[in-house]
CSV table of C-alpha atoms in Angstrom, one decimal:
chain,number,residue,atom,x,y,z
A,1,MET,CA,0.0,0.0,0.0
A,2,HIS,CA,1.3,3.4,-0.9
A,3,ASN,CA,1.9,6.3,1.5
A,4,HIS,CA,-0.5,9.2,0.8
A,5,ALA,CA,2.4,11.6,0.4
A,6,HIS,CA,3.2,10.0,-3.0
A,7,SER,CA,1.9,11.7,-6.2
A,8,ASP,CA,-0.9,10.0,-8.2
A,9,VAL,CA,1.7,8.6,-10.7
A,10,GLU,CA,3.7,7.1,-7.8
A,11,GLN,CA,0.7,5.7,-6.1
A,12,ARG,CA,-0.7,3.8,-9.1
A,13,PRO,CA,1.8,0.9,-9.5
A,14,LEU,CA,1.9,0.3,-5.7
A,15,GLY,CA,-1.8,0.5,-5.3
A,16,GLU,CA,-2.4,-2.1,-8.1
A,17,SER,CA,0.3,-4.6,-6.8
A,18,CYS,CA,-1.7,-7.5,-5.5
A,19,GLU,CA,-1.0,-11.3,-5.4
A,20,GLN,CA,-2.7,-14.3,-3.9
A,21,LEU,CA,-1.0,-17.2,-2.1
A,22,ASP,CA,-2.4,-20.6,-1.1
A,23,SER,CA,0.0,-20.9,1.8
A,24,PHE,CA,2.8,-19.0,3.7
A,25,GLU,CA,5.5,-20.9,1.8
A,26,GLY,CA,5.6,-18.3,-1.0
A,27,LEU,CA,5.7,-15.4,1.4
A,28,PRO,CA,9.5,-14.8,1.3
A,29,ILE,CA,9.4,-14.5,-2.5
A,30,LEU,CA,6.4,-12.1,-2.3
A,31,ILE,CA,8.2,-10.0,0.2
A,32,GLU,CA,11.2,-9.7,-2.1
A,33,LYS,CA,8.9,-8.6,-5.0
A,34,ALA,CA,7.3,-6.0,-2.7
A,35,LYS,CA,10.7,-4.6,-1.8
A,36,VAL,CA,11.4,-4.0,-5.5
A,37,ALA,CA,8.0,-2.3,-5.9
A,38,MET,CA,8.8,-0.1,-2.9
A,39,GLY,CA,12.2,0.8,-4.3
A,40,ILE,CA,14.0,-0.9,-1.4
A,41,THR,CA,17.5,-2.2,-2.3
A,42,THR,CA,20.6,-3.4,-0.4
A,43,HIS,CA,22.9,-0.7,-1.6
A,44,ALA,CA,20.6,2.3,-1.8
A,45,LYS,CA,17.1,2.9,-0.2
A,46,ALA,CA,16.9,0.7,3.0
A,47,PHE,CA,13.5,1.7,4.2
A,48,SER,CA,10.2,2.9,2.8
A,49,ASN,CA,7.1,4.4,4.4
A,50,ASP,CA,4.9,2.3,2.1
A,51,LEU,CA,3.1,-0.7,3.6
A,52,LEU,CA,3.1,-4.3,2.5
A,53,ARG,CA,-0.2,-5.7,3.7
A,54,VAL,CA,-0.6,-9.5,4.0
A,55,GLU,CA,-4.2,-10.7,4.7
A,56,PRO,CA,-4.6,-14.3,5.8
A,57,SER,CA,-8.1,-15.4,5.3
A,58,GLY,CA,-10.1,-18.4,6.5
A,59,PRO,CA,-12.7,-19.6,8.8
A,60,ASP,CA,-10.4,-19.8,11.8
A,61,ARG,CA,-8.5,-16.6,11.2
A,62,PRO,CA,-9.0,-13.8,13.9
A,63,HIS,CA,-10.2,-10.3,12.9
A,64,LEU,CA,-6.8,-8.9,13.9
A,65,THR,CA,-4.4,-6.6,12.1
A,66,ILE,CA,-0.7,-6.8,13.1
A,67,VAL,CA,1.7,-4.2,11.7
A,68,ASP,CA,5.3,-5.4,11.8
A,69,LEU,CA,7.3,-2.1,12.0
A,70,PRO,CA,11.0,-1.8,11.1
A,71,GLY,CA,13.5,-2.1,13.9
A,72,LEU,CA,14.6,1.2,15.5
A,73,ILE,CA,18.0,2.5,14.5
A,74,HIS,CA,20.1,4.1,17.1
A,75,SER,CA,22.6,5.9,14.9
A,76,GLU,CA,23.4,6.3,11.2
A,77,THR,CA,26.0,4.0,9.5
A,78,LYS,CA,27.4,3.5,6.0
A,79,GLN,CA,24.4,1.4,5.1
A,80,GLN,CA,21.8,3.5,7.0
A,81,SER,CA,21.6,7.2,6.6
A,82,ALA,CA,20.3,9.9,9.0
A,83,MET,CA,17.2,10.1,6.7
A,84,ASP,CA,16.7,6.3,7.3
A,85,VAL,CA,17.0,6.8,11.1
A,86,GLN,CA,14.4,9.6,11.0
A,87,LEU,CA,12.1,7.7,8.6
A,88,VAL,CA,11.9,4.6,10.8
A,89,LEU,CA,11.3,6.7,13.9
A,90,ASP,CA,8.5,8.7,12.2
A,91,VAL,CA,6.8,5.5,10.9
A,92,VAL,CA,7.0,3.8,14.4
A,93,GLN,CA,5.8,6.9,16.2
A,94,SER,CA,2.9,7.4,13.8
A,95,TYR,CA,1.5,3.9,14.6
A,96,MET,CA,2.3,4.1,18.4
A,97,LYS,CA,0.4,7.4,18.9
A,98,GLU,CA,-2.9,6.0,17.5
A,99,PRO,CA,-5.0,5.6,20.6
A,100,ARG,CA,-6.8,2.5,19.3
A,101,ASN,CA,-3.6,0.6,18.5
A,102,ILE,CA,-2.2,-2.0,20.8
A,103,ILE,CA,1.6,-1.6,21.2
A,104,LEU,CA,3.7,-4.7,21.2
A,105,ALA,CA,7.0,-3.4,22.5
A,106,VAL,CA,9.6,-6.0,21.5
A,107,VAL,CA,12.9,-6.1,23.4
A,108,PHE,CA,15.8,-8.5,22.9
A,109,ALA,CA,17.2,-10.3,25.9
A,110,LYS,CA,20.7,-10.3,24.4
A,111,ASN,CA,20.9,-6.5,24.3
A,112,ASP,CA,21.4,-4.1,27.2
A,113,PHE,CA,18.0,-2.9,28.4
A,114,ALA,CA,19.2,0.7,28.6
A,115,ASN,CA,19.9,0.7,24.8
A,116,GLN,CA,16.4,-0.4,23.8
A,117,ILE,CA,14.7,2.9,23.0
A,118,VAL,CA,11.4,1.2,22.1
A,119,LEU,CA,10.3,1.3,25.7
A,120,LYS,CA,10.8,5.0,26.0
A,121,LEU,CA,8.8,5.5,22.8
A,122,ALA,CA,6.0,3.3,24.1
A,123,ARG,CA,5.9,5.3,27.4
A,124,ASP,CA,5.8,8.6,25.4
A,125,ALA,CA,2.9,7.3,23.3
A,126,ASP,CA,1.1,5.4,26.1
A,127,PRO,CA,2.1,7.0,29.5
A,128,SER,CA,-0.3,4.9,31.5
A,129,GLY,CA,0.7,1.7,29.8
A,130,LYS,CA,-2.9,0.7,29.2
A,131,ARG,CA,-2.4,-0.4,25.7
A,132,THR,CA,1.2,-1.7,25.7
A,133,LEU,CA,2.3,-5.4,25.9
A,134,GLY,CA,6.0,-6.0,26.3
A,135,ILE,CA,7.5,-8.8,24.3
A,136,ILE,CA,10.9,-10.4,25.3
A,137,THR,CA,12.6,-12.3,22.6
A,138,LYS,CA,15.9,-14.3,22.4
A,139,PRO,CA,15.6,-15.7,26.0
A,140,ASP,CA,18.0,-18.5,24.9
A,141,THR,CA,20.8,-16.0,25.0
A,142,LEU,CA,20.5,-15.5,28.7
A,143,ALA,CA,23.0,-17.3,31.0
A,144,ALA,CA,21.2,-19.3,33.7
A,145,GLY,CA,21.5,-17.4,37.0
A,146,SER,CA,23.0,-14.3,35.5
A,147,GLU,CA,22.1,-10.7,36.4
A,148,SER,CA,20.6,-10.2,32.9
A,149,GLU,CA,18.4,-13.3,33.3
A,150,THR,CA,17.1,-11.9,36.7
A,151,MET,CA,16.4,-8.6,35.1
A,152,PHE,CA,14.4,-10.0,32.2
A,153,VAL,CA,12.5,-12.3,34.6
A,154,SER,CA,11.5,-9.3,36.6
A,155,PHE,CA,10.3,-7.7,33.3
A,156,ALA,CA,8.2,-10.9,32.5
A,157,LYS,CA,6.6,-10.6,35.9
A,158,ASN,CA,5.8,-6.9,35.3
A,159,GLN,CA,7.8,-5.9,38.3
A,160,ASP,CA,10.4,-3.6,36.8
A,161,VAL,CA,8.9,-1.9,33.7
A,162,GLU,CA,5.2,-2.1,34.3
A,163,PHE,CA,2.6,-2.2,31.6
A,164,ARG,CA,-1.1,-2.7,32.1
A,165,LEU,CA,-1.1,-5.5,29.7
A,166,GLY,CA,2.0,-7.1,31.2
A,167,TRP,CA,4.9,-8.9,29.4
A,168,HIS,CA,5.3,-12.1,27.3
A,169,VAL,CA,8.4,-14.2,26.3
A,170,LEU,CA,8.9,-15.7,22.9
A,171,LYS,CA,11.7,-17.8,21.4
A,172,ASN,CA,11.7,-17.1,17.7
A,173,MET,CA,13.6,-18.7,14.7
A,174,ASP,CA,17.3,-18.7,14.8
A,175,MET,CA,18.1,-17.5,11.2
A,176,ASP,CA,21.7,-18.8,11.5
A,177,LYS,CA,20.3,-22.3,11.5
A,178,GLY,CA,18.6,-21.8,8.1
A,179,GLN,CA,14.9,-21.6,7.1
A,180,TRP,CA,12.4,-23.0,9.5
A,181,THR,CA,8.7,-23.8,8.9
A,182,LEU,CA,6.2,-22.4,11.3
A,183,LYS,CA,5.6,-25.9,12.7
A,184,GLN,CA,9.3,-26.4,13.3
A,185,ARG,CA,9.5,-23.0,15.0
A,186,ASP,CA,6.7,-23.8,17.4
A,187,ALA,CA,8.2,-27.2,18.2
A,188,GLU,CA,11.6,-25.7,19.0
A,189,GLU,CA,10.0,-23.0,21.2
A,190,ASN,CA,7.9,-25.6,23.1
A,191,GLU,CA,11.1,-27.7,23.7
A,192,PHE,CA,13.0,-24.7,24.9
A,193,PHE,CA,10.4,-23.6,27.5
A,194,SER,CA,10.0,-27.2,28.7
A,195,ARG,CA,13.6,-27.2,30.0
A,196,LYS,CA,14.2,-26.8,33.7
A,197,ASP,CA,16.4,-23.7,33.3
A,198,THR,CA,13.4,-21.7,32.0
A,199,GLU,CA,11.2,-22.4,34.9
A,200,ARG,CA,11.7,-18.9,36.3
A,201,PHE,CA,9.4,-17.7,33.5
A,202,ALA,CA,5.7,-18.4,34.3
A,203,LYS,CA,4.3,-20.9,31.8
A,204,SER,CA,1.3,-18.6,31.1
A,205,LEU,CA,3.7,-15.8,30.0
A,206,VAL,CA,5.7,-17.8,27.4
A,207,GLY,CA,5.2,-19.2,23.9
A,208,ILE,CA,3.3,-18.2,20.9
A,209,ASP,CA,0.1,-20.2,21.7
A,210,ASN,CA,-0.3,-18.3,25.0
A,211,LEU,CA,0.4,-15.0,23.3
A,212,ARG,CA,-2.4,-15.7,20.8
A,213,MET,CA,-4.8,-16.3,23.7
A,214,ARG,CA,-3.7,-13.1,25.5
A,215,LEU,CA,-4.0,-11.1,22.3
A,216,ASP,CA,-7.5,-12.4,21.8
A,217,LYS,CA,-8.6,-11.2,25.2
A,218,VAL,CA,-6.8,-7.8,24.7
A,219,LEU,CA,-8.6,-7.4,21.3
A,220,LEU,CA,-12.0,-8.2,22.8
A,221,SER,CA,-11.4,-5.8,25.6
A,222,GLN,CA,-10.2,-3.1,23.2
A,223,ILE,CA,-13.3,-3.6,21.0
A,224,ALA,CA,-15.6,-3.3,24.0
A,225,THR,CA,-13.9,-0.1,25.1
A,226,GLU,CA,-13.6,1.6,21.8
A,227,LEU,CA,-16.8,0.5,20.1
A,228,PRO,CA,-19.1,3.2,21.6
A,229,SER,CA,-16.8,6.1,20.5
A,230,LEU,CA,-16.2,4.4,17.1
A,231,ILE,CA,-20.0,4.2,16.5
A,232,ARG,CA,-20.3,7.8,17.4
A,233,GLU,CA,-17.5,8.8,14.9
A,234,ILE,CA,-19.3,6.8,12.2
A,235,GLU,CA,-22.6,8.5,13.0
A,236,ILE,CA,-21.0,12.0,12.8
A,237,LYS,CA,-19.2,11.2,9.5
A,238,THR,CA,-22.4,9.7,8.1
A,239,ASP,CA,-24.4,12.9,9.0
A,240,HIS,CA,-21.7,15.0,7.4
A,241,CYS,CA,-21.9,13.0,4.2
A,242,ARG,CA,-25.7,13.2,4.1
A,243,THR,CA,-25.5,17.0,4.6
A,244,ARG,CA,-23.1,17.3,1.7
A,245,LEU,CA,-25.4,15.1,-0.5
A,246,ARG,CA,-28.4,17.3,0.3
A,247,ARG,CA,-26.5,20.4,-0.7
A,248,LEU,CA,-25.8,18.7,-4.1
A,249,GLY,CA,-29.5,18.5,-4.8
A,250,GLU,CA,-31.4,15.7,-6.5
A,251,PRO,CA,-29.3,13.3,-8.4
A,252,ARG,CA,-28.8,13.8,-12.1
A,253,ILE,CA,-28.2,10.4,-13.6
A,254,THR,CA,-29.6,10.4,-17.1
A,255,VAL,CA,-28.5,12.8,-19.9
A,256,ASP,CA,-32.1,14.2,-19.9
A,257,GLU,CA,-31.8,15.1,-16.2
A,258,GLN,CA,-28.5,16.7,-16.7
A,259,ASN,CA,-29.7,18.7,-19.7
A,260,LEU,CA,-32.8,19.9,-17.7
A,261,TYR,CA,-30.5,20.9,-14.8
A,262,LEU,CA,-28.4,23.0,-17.1
A,263,LEU,CA,-31.4,24.5,-18.8
A,264,ASN,CA,-32.8,25.6,-15.4
A,265,ILE,CA,-29.4,27.3,-14.6
A,266,ASN,CA,-29.5,29.1,-17.9
A,267,GLN,CA,-33.0,30.3,-17.3
A,268,SER,CA,-32.3,31.5,-13.8
A,269,LEU,CA,-29.3,33.5,-15.2
A,270,GLN,CA,-31.4,35.1,-17.8
A,271,GLU,CA,-34.0,36.2,-15.2
């Protein structure tokens, strides 16, 4: 999907780009095609404010939209310019500030907490923490009994950095081990969290299956909270559209109706 700042000429090829897949297996190839359409290359433009929208459909699919935003860049490099840094920051903040969006603030267990600015941005956008859920990834990089492990366990328990929605822990794919299917990814995660050295993390706060259930509850609560104001907004906009339609007068669909309308204008001017 195009960004509205583009001209009509720039918007057209992006807006018309649409493909259908029968499974997730072809998704990596589709993403590469989208990068070309957005003008993203390894040696030039690294980021875009255009959006790749993937819509899984089926009888068991939840009515949920997840926006995977680019990782925040702390400083410019040879590959990432100051413009890239600002572009990523602007895109992330634009989604975070929307009051109806749930923020999934992802932090990496192998990185120093103080260097992970996503938590500050989440606090700025959601000071009360009522719509923020913290996600801890790469727990397999924590040494058992270490200070870092103790710190991230306190996060998971919502004791250190507190969010109204709490925290969750995931072990995602290790890309150094090659391509994994989603089934392999889930099996590896289940095996990891069944180990004795991960018992410090509460079982209800780990794993993708538990996260899905938590997000279902969060989504239901969000709908219940926001639906009344959303209905009111729809009513206001509907009334506005009806007012504009009334000002346009009766519809002039046929050529005869259009000619009659012009004839009436001509007569009123002559009078």
